[in-house]
Every structure is written in structure tokens, then in C-alpha cells.
Amino acid sequence: ISRSALQTMIFYQRILPFITVVHAFLPYPCYLKTRTTKQPSSPTFLDRTSEIKNEIQLSAAPSSSENIARIDSSDLEQLAKKGFVVIGNFLPENLQTDLRQDVSDLRSKSKFNVAKIGQDSTNNLNQDIRVAETCFIGTQKLQDIPSTTRDTLYQVLDQVRAELSQNPILDAPDAVTKGTPALDGNLSELLYAFYPKGGFYRRHRDAIPGSASVLRSYSLLLYLNKEWAPEHAGQLRMHMDSGGDFLPEGEDPNFVDVEPRSGTLVLFKSDMIPHEVLDTNAERLAVVGWYNRGVTASDIANLSEDGGKTQVLLLAVAAALVTVGAVS
């Protein structure tokens, strides 16, 4: 092996733990202005609310995939057909309870920060767009506050990633998810989101062309709201119109509302479905995340045109991956 190749491999090994730190600045699009569109009410959408998924053994970390809650073929078929799927009662109640306690513990230790919007140098506080708090989590984060509950969550969600990655159902000829590449577990992003009473997040997209967020393939939300009731509000609204951050002029509103009931898992294509969190009348908790594809050579060309710090760092990582043959 050449000296330059060895140096590149060492660089990649050192930079890999920080990749998710880069993504901590990516969840939010840039807005020029806010726009309020009065929209009609819509029936809520919740799949299989009576079905309890395989329970997770919480006394110890799962020793095999058989012990991990998982999505099934009918979930994948709906995701392939519509670009989103809502799975009720995905997690057992004891894990939901433990995750709520973990959120409470982390908030008491001041691990949550006021959520911002924008990317790179434009990342800023804008409470016309978003009122919430977030705490980034992951296998390389919060190592000063270890948690077996979080470890179990990571295994559950990585199993979901594995089931989504290059699944033939999602790559069927008529699937809206067709062509989605393999998902890189090292690039997955996760956070806890806490919305206070009166919190919200206006319409936005998770994957923005020309930014590092373009690596996002699927978005996930896993709700932790105990005894949610309609008067609590704070539903997820997924927009099905042809617009991006706003409803196109002259186009009728078309959306699906999802009740944020504890244990519900929502998956959708990050670049396909604009969405928002409606105003809350009670505190709202969720695990939020993104499954990312690997970096490609075309990403390097696209991102190199932008001078943002995030793009520069991603470009450096991408260049290293190309050198060692990990980028297509």
C-alpha cells in the first residue's frame, strides 16, 4: 500500500466519528419569508394502531435481530407506493417510558438547545419558523451520559435502516422510491426533539439540492407523547402537493395529518415530502432522524462550488473516500 493511500485511510478513520457532527447543522432549509396558507381540516392517518410489534428485551441489549422491533413487507410496500408509511405501536410501552425518562434526564442536565434553522453560516434562530429544543444523540454522542435505553434505540433504528437499504420492494419498477442507493449506517443522524406548549415547525423539506443534506434518503419520526389527545394538537402534516417549502400559487392544499401518538413510527422520502409540525397545545416529544446514502463523486463536484464550512468538510471526507475506493 502506498504512503499516500495509508495517510488517506488514517484521515478517514479520524474524521468518521465527526461526520454526524457535520450533519447536526443540516436539518433545516433556508427561508426568505414566511407564508400562512389557510388549509382545510383533513382526516388523520394511522396504520395498524392495534398491532403490537415484536417486543424488545430491555433487561439487556438485544442479542439478535429477532428481539428488535422491525418493519414488515406491508410497511415497505406502502412506503414504495406513497413515499411514506405510518406504523402505529412500533415500540413496546416499556421502551417508550424509558425514552421519555431519558429525555427528562437530558433536559435536566441542560443537554437540549434551542433549535435553529438554515445551514452552515446561515444557521440561525428564527422563531417565526420554528419553536423547539433539540438534543443530538448517536453512538458517538453523549458519551458522558451513557444509556442502555439509547443503546437499544440505536439498534432498533439501525435495523430499520438495514431493512430499507437496497430493499427490492423499494426498488420495484413502479415504486416512487426506486433507485434509492444503499444507506450508510455511519452517516445516520438522530436527535430528540422537544416542543413546548405553543411550539411548531413551519413547512420545510429535509433534503435540499446543492447542500450536504442531499445525502438524506429517508426521514424518520418516532413519537413519545404519552396519552396524546386531539386537543393537544402538534400533528405532523405531510404535504402532497407539487410544491417545496410553500404551496404553489393556484394549487389546492393536499395533505395528510399524522397524530403524534407514543410509539408511532413515520418514515418518508426526505427529498419528496414537504412537512410541518402544527402548533402544539401541549408538550411534544419525538425521536427525529435521517438515513443517509453514501457520498458519490457527483456530490464532490456539486458541493465544491459552495464555500460553506459544512460543504468544505464534507468535500474533504468525500475526497478521502474516493481515494480509498469507497465512493462510486
mmCIF file of C-alpha atoms in Angstrom:
data_model
loop_
_atom_site.group_PDB
_atom_site.id
_atom_site.type_symbol
_atom_site.label_atom_id
_atom_site.label_comp_id
_atom_site.label_asym_id
_atom_site.label_seq_id
_atom_site.Cartn_x
_atom_site.Cartn_y
_atom_site.Cartn_z
ATOM 1 C CA ILE A 1 0.000 0.000 0.000
ATOM 2 C CA SER A 2 1.349 3.428 -0.870
ATOM 3 C CA ARG A 3 2.153 6.042 1.746
ATOM 4 C CA SER A 4 -0.461 8.440 0.340
ATOM 5 C CA ALA A 5 -3.161 5.774 0.441
ATOM 6 C CA LEU A 6 -2.246 4.924 4.025
ATOM 7 C CA GLN A 7 -2.415 8.587 5.029
ATOM 8 C CA THR A 8 -5.850 8.852 3.412
ATOM 9 C CA MET A 9 -7.120 5.801 5.288
ATOM 10 C CA ILE A 10 -5.865 7.227 8.573
ATOM 11 C CA PHE A 11 -7.555 10.529 7.772
ATOM 12 C CA TYR A 12 -10.845 8.765 7.079
ATOM 13 C CA GLN A 13 -10.657 6.790 10.337
ATOM 14 C CA ARG A 14 -10.087 10.008 12.279
ATOM 15 C CA ILE A 15 -12.785 12.037 10.539
ATOM 16 C CA LEU A 16 -15.552 9.388 10.555
ATOM 17 C CA PRO A 17 -16.693 9.996 14.172
ATOM 18 C CA PHE A 18 -17.225 13.664 13.312
ATOM 19 C CA ILE A 19 -19.395 13.141 10.248
ATOM 20 C CA THR A 20 -22.577 13.152 12.298
ATOM 21 C CA VAL A 21 -21.418 16.393 13.897
ATOM 22 C CA VAL A 22 -21.417 17.928 10.435
ATOM 23 C CA HIS A 23 -24.963 16.751 9.919
ATOM 24 C CA ALA A 24 -26.037 18.390 13.169
ATOM 25 C CA PHE A 25 -26.185 21.631 11.222
ATOM 26 C CA LEU A 26 -28.162 20.336 8.283
ATOM 27 C CA PRO A 27 -31.793 19.649 9.198
ATOM 28 C CA TYR A 28 -33.240 22.972 8.203
ATOM 29 C CA PRO A 29 -33.869 24.758 4.920
ATOM 30 C CA CYS A 30 -33.301 28.455 4.345
ATOM 31 C CA TYR A 31 -36.376 30.697 4.196
ATOM 32 C CA LEU A 32 -36.796 34.055 2.525
ATOM 33 C CA LYS A 33 -40.154 34.761 4.136
ATOM 34 C CA THR A 34 -42.985 33.047 5.943
ATOM 35 C CA ARG A 35 -46.354 32.455 4.372
ATOM 36 C CA THR A 36 -49.540 31.363 6.069
ATOM 37 C CA THR A 37 -52.000 29.377 3.983
ATOM 38 C CA LYS A 38 -55.380 28.570 5.438
ATOM 39 C CA GLN A 39 -55.928 24.895 4.885
ATOM 40 C CA PRO A 40 -58.969 22.694 5.402
ATOM 41 C CA SER A 41 -59.040 20.007 8.024
ATOM 42 C CA SER A 42 -58.023 16.527 6.974
ATOM 43 C CA PRO A 43 -58.688 13.105 8.482
ATOM 44 C CA THR A 44 -55.763 11.685 10.390
ATOM 45 C CA PHE A 45 -53.779 8.764 9.039
ATOM 46 C CA LEU A 46 -52.555 5.959 11.290
ATOM 47 C CA ASP A 47 -51.743 2.433 10.207
ATOM 48 C CA ARG A 48 -52.479 -0.699 12.206
ATOM 49 C CA THR A 49 -52.929 1.032 15.565
ATOM 50 C CA SER A 50 -53.895 -2.217 17.246
ATOM 51 C CA GLU A 51 -50.853 -4.197 16.133
ATOM 52 C CA ILE A 52 -48.044 -4.525 18.669
ATOM 53 C CA LYS A 53 -44.640 -5.105 17.156
ATOM 54 C CA ASN A 54 -42.138 -7.655 18.445
ATOM 55 C CA GLU A 55 -41.164 -6.639 21.955
ATOM 56 C CA ILE A 56 -37.634 -5.554 22.776
ATOM 57 C CA GLN A 57 -35.758 -7.170 25.623
ATOM 58 C CA LEU A 58 -34.862 -4.193 27.807
ATOM 59 C CA SER A 59 -33.038 -6.092 30.522
ATOM 60 C CA ALA A 60 -30.047 -6.258 28.187
ATOM 61 C CA ALA A 61 -29.139 -5.086 24.699
ATOM 62 C CA PRO A 62 -30.788 -7.246 22.011
ATOM 63 C CA SER A 63 -28.547 -10.155 21.132
ATOM 64 C CA SER A 64 -30.087 -10.788 17.722
ATOM 65 C CA SER A 65 -32.340 -9.142 15.194
ATOM 66 C CA GLU A 66 -35.187 -11.413 16.334
ATOM 67 C CA ASN A 67 -35.534 -9.321 19.512
ATOM 68 C CA ILE A 68 -35.714 -5.988 17.703
ATOM 69 C CA ALA A 69 -38.914 -4.213 16.642
ATOM 70 C CA ARG A 70 -38.944 -4.112 12.863
ATOM 71 C CA ILE A 71 -40.906 -3.028 9.840
ATOM 72 C CA ASP A 72 -42.524 -5.686 7.659
ATOM 73 C CA SER A 73 -43.226 -6.155 3.963
ATOM 74 C CA SER A 74 -46.597 -4.377 4.069
ATOM 75 C CA ASP A 75 -44.882 -1.291 5.537
ATOM 76 C CA LEU A 76 -42.277 -1.391 2.785
ATOM 77 C CA GLU A 77 -44.946 -1.754 0.116
ATOM 78 C CA GLN A 78 -46.758 1.340 1.333
ATOM 79 C CA LEU A 79 -43.502 3.305 1.508
ATOM 80 C CA ALA A 80 -42.745 2.233 -2.078
ATOM 81 C CA LYS A 81 -46.230 3.206 -3.271
ATOM 82 C CA LYS A 82 -46.767 6.529 -1.480
ATOM 83 C CA GLY A 83 -43.328 7.678 -0.399
ATOM 84 C CA PHE A 84 -44.313 7.484 3.270
ATOM 85 C CA VAL A 85 -45.587 4.989 5.825
ATOM 86 C CA VAL A 86 -47.076 5.400 9.306
ATOM 87 C CA ILE A 87 -46.687 2.453 11.686
ATOM 88 C CA GLY A 88 -48.665 2.512 14.910
ATOM 89 C CA ASN A 89 -47.379 0.895 18.123
ATOM 90 C CA PHE A 90 -43.935 0.272 16.676
ATOM 91 C CA LEU A 91 -42.250 0.268 20.084
ATOM 92 C CA PRO A 92 -43.326 -1.560 23.259
ATOM 93 C CA GLU A 93 -44.627 0.675 26.018
ATOM 94 C CA ASN A 94 -41.740 -0.010 28.407
ATOM 95 C CA LEU A 95 -39.213 1.306 25.909
ATOM 96 C CA GLN A 96 -41.398 4.353 25.250
ATOM 97 C CA THR A 97 -41.454 5.031 29.002
ATOM 98 C CA ASP A 98 -37.675 4.656 29.298
ATOM 99 C CA LEU A 99 -37.082 7.008 26.363
ATOM 100 C CA ARG A 100 -39.349 9.654 27.889
ATOM 101 C CA GLN A 101 -37.338 9.375 31.097
ATOM 102 C CA ASP A 102 -34.109 9.732 29.129
ATOM 103 C CA VAL A 103 -35.427 12.952 27.559
ATOM 104 C CA SER A 104 -36.339 14.257 31.007
ATOM 105 C CA ASP A 105 -32.890 13.390 32.377
ATOM 106 C CA LEU A 106 -31.073 15.050 29.477
ATOM 107 C CA ARG A 107 -33.186 18.197 29.740
ATOM 108 C CA SER A 108 -32.425 18.387 33.461
ATOM 109 C CA LYS A 109 -28.718 18.212 32.580
ATOM 110 C CA SER A 110 -29.090 21.080 30.057
ATOM 111 C CA LYS A 111 -28.288 18.870 27.064
ATOM 112 C CA PHE A 112 -31.056 20.388 24.932
ATOM 113 C CA ASN A 113 -30.537 23.550 22.879
ATOM 114 C CA VAL A 114 -32.960 25.918 21.193
ATOM 115 C CA ALA A 115 -33.432 24.621 17.651
ATOM 116 C CA LYS A 116 -32.275 26.791 14.753
ATOM 117 C CA ILE A 117 -32.884 26.755 11.004
ATOM 118 C CA GLY A 118 -30.627 27.192 7.983
ATOM 119 C CA GLN A 119 -27.317 25.626 7.055
ATOM 120 C CA ASP A 120 -23.675 26.499 7.654
ATOM 121 C CA SER A 121 -23.227 30.256 8.138
ATOM 122 C CA THR A 122 -26.977 30.836 7.704
ATOM 123 C CA ASN A 123 -27.828 28.640 10.705
ATOM 124 C CA ASN A 124 -29.759 30.976 12.979
ATOM 125 C CA LEU A 125 -32.616 31.312 15.415
ATOM 126 C CA ASN A 126 -35.914 32.148 13.731
ATOM 127 C CA GLN A 127 -38.941 31.673 15.950
ATOM 128 C CA ASP A 128 -41.275 32.618 13.106
ATOM 129 C CA ILE A 129 -40.283 29.302 11.528
ATOM 130 C CA ARG A 130 -39.517 27.032 14.456
ATOM 131 C CA VAL A 131 -40.051 26.905 18.214
ATOM 132 C CA ALA A 132 -38.486 23.769 19.661
ATOM 133 C CA GLU A 133 -35.485 22.339 21.502
ATOM 134 C CA THR A 134 -33.223 19.537 20.283
ATOM 135 C CA CYS A 135 -30.563 17.200 21.640
ATOM 136 C CA PHE A 136 -28.433 15.310 19.124
ATOM 137 C CA ILE A 137 -27.931 11.657 20.008
ATOM 138 C CA GLY A 138 -26.000 8.751 18.490
ATOM 139 C CA THR A 139 -23.362 6.178 19.307
ATOM 140 C CA GLN A 140 -20.628 8.843 19.265
ATOM 141 C CA LYS A 141 -22.611 11.433 21.258
ATOM 142 C CA LEU A 142 -23.436 11.967 24.944
ATOM 143 C CA GLN A 143 -20.700 9.562 25.972
ATOM 144 C CA ASP A 144 -20.536 11.385 29.320
ATOM 145 C CA ILE A 145 -24.136 10.269 29.962
ATOM 146 C CA PRO A 146 -24.327 6.628 28.816
ATOM 147 C CA SER A 147 -27.739 4.993 28.477
ATOM 148 C CA THR A 148 -28.710 1.385 27.788
ATOM 149 C CA THR A 149 -32.100 2.720 26.685
ATOM 150 C CA ARG A 150 -30.456 4.814 23.974
ATOM 151 C CA ASP A 151 -28.286 1.844 23.003
ATOM 152 C CA THR A 152 -31.438 -0.200 22.459
ATOM 153 C CA LEU A 153 -32.973 2.626 20.419
ATOM 154 C CA TYR A 154 -29.882 2.761 18.189
ATOM 155 C CA GLN A 155 -30.124 -0.969 17.488
ATOM 156 C CA VAL A 156 -33.833 -0.712 16.689
ATOM 157 C CA LEU A 157 -33.366 2.178 14.269
ATOM 158 C CA ASP A 158 -30.292 0.683 12.636
ATOM 159 C CA GLN A 159 -32.315 -2.463 11.980
ATOM 160 C CA VAL A 160 -34.874 -0.259 10.207
ATOM 161 C CA ARG A 161 -32.050 1.264 8.152
ATOM 162 C CA ALA A 162 -30.825 -2.209 7.192
ATOM 163 C CA GLU A 163 -34.318 -3.211 6.070
ATOM 164 C CA LEU A 164 -34.675 -0.067 3.952
ATOM 165 C CA SER A 165 -31.232 -0.239 2.376
ATOM 166 C CA GLN A 166 -31.462 -1.510 -1.217
ATOM 167 C CA ASN A 167 -34.631 -3.441 -0.425
ATOM 168 C CA PRO A 168 -36.076 -4.939 -3.641
ATOM 169 C CA ILE A 169 -39.608 -3.855 -2.674
ATOM 170 C CA LEU A 170 -38.474 -0.229 -2.603
ATOM 171 C CA ASP A 171 -36.709 -0.651 -5.940
ATOM 172 C CA ALA A 172 -39.679 -2.073 -7.845
ATOM 173 C CA PRO A 173 -40.254 -0.524 -11.304
ATOM 174 C CA ASP A 174 -43.377 1.363 -10.193
ATOM 175 C CA ALA A 175 -42.070 2.408 -6.756
ATOM 176 C CA VAL A 176 -41.672 6.120 -6.016
ATOM 177 C CA THR A 177 -38.618 5.071 -4.000
ATOM 178 C CA LYS A 178 -36.993 3.346 -6.995
ATOM 179 C CA GLY A 179 -33.275 3.937 -7.355
ATOM 180 C CA THR A 180 -32.557 4.747 -3.708
ATOM 181 C CA PRO A 181 -28.944 3.701 -3.081
ATOM 182 C CA ALA A 182 -27.526 1.830 -0.105
ATOM 183 C CA LEU A 183 -27.831 3.609 3.248
ATOM 184 C CA ASP A 184 -24.634 4.199 5.206
ATOM 185 C CA GLY A 185 -25.097 3.459 8.913
ATOM 186 C CA ASN A 186 -22.103 5.642 9.775
ATOM 187 C CA LEU A 187 -23.932 8.672 8.366
ATOM 188 C CA SER A 188 -27.285 8.226 10.131
ATOM 189 C CA GLU A 189 -28.455 11.280 12.107
ATOM 190 C CA LEU A 190 -30.587 11.162 15.247
ATOM 191 C CA LEU A 191 -31.913 13.676 17.743
ATOM 192 C CA TYR A 192 -34.517 14.142 20.426
ATOM 193 C CA ALA A 193 -36.975 16.937 19.623
ATOM 194 C CA PHE A 194 -38.922 18.688 22.397
ATOM 195 C CA TYR A 195 -41.722 21.096 21.508
ATOM 196 C CA PRO A 196 -43.067 23.227 24.365
ATOM 197 C CA LYS A 197 -46.688 24.271 24.513
ATOM 198 C CA GLY A 198 -47.040 26.712 21.612
ATOM 199 C CA GLY A 199 -44.181 25.099 19.679
ATOM 200 C CA PHE A 200 -44.240 24.457 15.926
ATOM 201 C CA TYR A 201 -42.101 23.960 12.821
ATOM 202 C CA ARG A 202 -43.393 25.519 9.596
ATOM 203 C CA ARG A 203 -43.419 23.764 6.250
ATOM 204 C CA HIS A 204 -39.979 22.663 5.039
ATOM 205 C CA ARG A 205 -38.026 19.925 3.281
ATOM 206 C CA ASP A 206 -35.306 17.722 4.769
ATOM 207 C CA ALA A 207 -33.116 17.276 1.680
ATOM 208 C CA ILE A 208 -32.094 20.425 -0.181
ATOM 209 C CA PRO A 209 -30.324 20.200 -3.569
ATOM 210 C CA GLY A 210 -26.894 21.816 -3.558
ATOM 211 C CA SER A 211 -26.278 21.170 0.141
ATOM 212 C CA ALA A 212 -24.854 18.290 2.153
ATOM 213 C CA SER A 213 -28.410 17.423 3.235
ATOM 214 C CA VAL A 214 -28.897 15.965 -0.257
ATOM 215 C CA LEU A 215 -27.404 12.750 1.188
ATOM 216 C CA ARG A 216 -30.612 12.192 3.139
ATOM 217 C CA SER A 217 -32.706 9.395 1.655
ATOM 218 C CA TYR A 218 -35.322 8.721 4.324
ATOM 219 C CA SER A 219 -36.585 10.781 7.261
ATOM 220 C CA LEU A 220 -37.919 9.189 10.424
ATOM 221 C CA LEU A 221 -40.037 10.318 13.358
ATOM 222 C CA LEU A 222 -40.729 8.163 16.397
ATOM 223 C CA TYR A 223 -43.236 9.732 18.771
ATOM 224 C CA LEU A 224 -43.055 9.586 22.579
ATOM 225 C CA ASN A 225 -46.174 11.560 23.571
ATOM 226 C CA LYS A 226 -47.940 9.700 26.355
ATOM 227 C CA GLU A 227 -51.745 9.873 26.315
ATOM 228 C CA TRP A 228 -51.838 12.249 23.347
ATOM 229 C CA ALA A 229 -55.326 13.669 22.691
ATOM 230 C CA PRO A 230 -56.653 15.684 19.705
ATOM 231 C CA GLU A 231 -56.865 18.839 21.808
ATOM 232 C CA HIS A 232 -53.086 18.634 22.331
ATOM 233 C CA ALA A 233 -52.590 19.261 18.579
ATOM 234 C CA GLY A 234 -48.996 19.260 17.229
ATOM 235 C CA GLN A 235 -49.774 16.793 14.430
ATOM 236 C CA LEU A 236 -47.298 16.099 11.659
ATOM 237 C CA ARG A 237 -48.659 17.455 8.372
ATOM 238 C CA MET A 238 -47.202 15.886 5.235
ATOM 239 C CA HIS A 239 -47.910 17.901 2.088
ATOM 240 C CA MET A 240 -48.813 16.002 -1.066
ATOM 241 C CA ASP A 241 -48.986 18.967 -3.465
ATOM 242 C CA SER A 242 -46.300 19.716 -6.035
ATOM 243 C CA GLY A 243 -44.608 22.465 -4.021
ATOM 244 C CA GLY A 244 -41.468 22.685 -1.946
ATOM 245 C CA ASP A 245 -41.328 24.975 1.061
ATOM 246 C CA PHE A 246 -44.607 26.638 0.047
ATOM 247 C CA LEU A 247 -47.917 25.658 -1.541
ATOM 248 C CA PRO A 248 -47.750 26.638 -5.232
ATOM 249 C CA GLU A 249 -49.977 29.513 -6.301
ATOM 250 C CA GLY A 250 -53.329 28.311 -7.627
ATOM 251 C CA GLU A 251 -52.911 24.778 -6.293
ATOM 252 C CA ASP A 252 -55.350 23.348 -3.762
ATOM 253 C CA PRO A 253 -53.953 22.135 -0.426
ATOM 254 C CA ASN A 254 -53.431 18.392 -0.294
ATOM 255 C CA PHE A 255 -52.024 16.903 2.864
ATOM 256 C CA VAL A 256 -52.086 14.047 5.359
ATOM 257 C CA ASP A 257 -52.088 14.673 9.115
ATOM 258 C CA VAL A 258 -50.484 12.150 11.472
ATOM 259 C CA GLU A 259 -51.379 12.017 15.151
ATOM 260 C CA PRO A 260 -48.174 12.039 17.233
ATOM 261 C CA ARG A 261 -49.204 9.136 19.476
ATOM 262 C CA SER A 262 -46.468 7.479 21.500
ATOM 263 C CA GLY A 263 -44.831 4.516 19.783
ATOM 264 C CA THR A 264 -45.805 5.602 16.258
ATOM 265 C CA LEU A 265 -43.043 5.451 13.629
ATOM 266 C CA VAL A 266 -43.214 7.599 10.489
ATOM 267 C CA LEU A 267 -40.873 7.097 7.535
ATOM 268 C CA PHE A 268 -40.832 9.156 4.332
ATOM 269 C CA LYS A 269 -38.610 10.086 1.422
ATOM 270 C CA SER A 270 -36.578 13.090 2.535
ATOM 271 C CA ASP A 271 -36.479 14.786 -0.869
ATOM 272 C CA MET A 272 -40.103 14.060 -1.739
ATOM 273 C CA ILE A 273 -42.431 15.222 1.033
ATOM 274 C CA PRO A 274 -42.539 18.756 2.469
ATOM 275 C CA HIS A 275 -43.916 18.653 6.002
ATOM 276 C CA GLU A 276 -44.508 20.654 9.150
ATOM 277 C CA VAL A 277 -45.324 20.351 12.836
ATOM 278 C CA LEU A 278 -48.619 22.069 13.598
ATOM 279 C CA ASP A 279 -48.875 24.377 16.606
ATOM 280 C CA THR A 280 -48.865 22.431 19.856
ATOM 281 C CA ASN A 281 -51.202 22.883 22.808
ATOM 282 C CA ALA A 282 -49.123 20.589 24.999
ATOM 283 C CA GLU A 283 -45.505 19.445 25.234
ATOM 284 C CA ARG A 284 -44.494 17.180 22.345
ATOM 285 C CA LEU A 285 -41.632 14.647 22.257
ATOM 286 C CA ALA A 286 -40.139 12.691 19.363
ATOM 287 C CA VAL A 287 -37.039 10.965 18.112
ATOM 288 C CA VAL A 288 -36.150 12.515 14.744
ATOM 289 C CA GLY A 289 -33.616 11.202 12.281
ATOM 290 C CA TRP A 290 -32.376 10.739 8.753
ATOM 291 C CA TYR A 291 -30.946 7.720 6.947
ATOM 292 C CA ASN A 292 -28.236 8.884 4.569
ATOM 293 C CA ARG A 293 -26.758 7.389 1.446
ATOM 294 C CA GLY A 294 -23.029 7.358 0.862
ATOM 295 C CA VAL A 295 -21.106 10.160 -0.825
ATOM 296 C CA THR A 296 -20.724 9.931 -4.621
ATOM 297 C CA ALA A 297 -18.256 11.539 -6.982
ATOM 298 C CA SER A 298 -21.009 13.834 -8.299
ATOM 299 C CA ASP A 299 -21.583 15.121 -4.756
ATOM 300 C CA ILE A 300 -17.984 16.301 -4.696
ATOM 301 C CA ALA A 301 -18.436 18.304 -7.884
ATOM 302 C CA ASN A 302 -21.718 19.826 -6.698
ATOM 303 C CA LEU A 303 -20.579 20.751 -3.208
ATOM 304 C CA SER A 304 -17.189 22.085 -4.254
ATOM 305 C CA GLU A 305 -18.959 25.066 -5.836
ATOM 306 C CA ASP A 306 -20.161 26.225 -2.400
ATOM 307 C CA GLY A 307 -17.786 27.807 0.099
ATOM 308 C CA GLY A 308 -19.716 26.854 3.246
ATOM 309 C CA LYS A 309 -17.786 25.199 6.055
ATOM 310 C CA THR A 310 -20.028 22.148 6.065
ATOM 311 C CA GLN A 311 -19.575 21.620 2.347
ATOM 312 C CA VAL A 312 -15.818 22.004 2.640
ATOM 313 C CA LEU A 313 -15.623 19.384 5.370
ATOM 314 C CA LEU A 314 -17.907 17.011 3.503
ATOM 315 C CA LEU A 315 -15.811 17.552 0.391
ATOM 316 C CA ALA A 316 -12.678 16.592 2.320
ATOM 317 C CA VAL A 317 -14.322 13.433 3.623
ATOM 318 C CA ALA A 318 -15.652 12.622 0.162
ATOM 319 C CA ALA A 319 -12.226 13.074 -1.384
ATOM 320 C CA ALA A 320 -10.777 10.632 1.121
ATOM 321 C CA LEU A 321 -13.486 8.113 0.324
ATOM 322 C CA VAL A 322 -12.834 8.405 -3.401
ATOM 323 C CA THR A 323 -9.159 7.766 -2.821
ATOM 324 C CA VAL A 324 -9.789 4.546 -0.927
ATOM 325 C CA GLY A 325 -12.404 3.447 -3.450
ATOM 326 C CA ALA A 326 -15.447 3.843 -1.181
ATOM 327 C CA VAL A 327 -17.184 6.384 -3.396
ATOM 328 C CA SER A 328 -18.874 5.499 -6.665
#
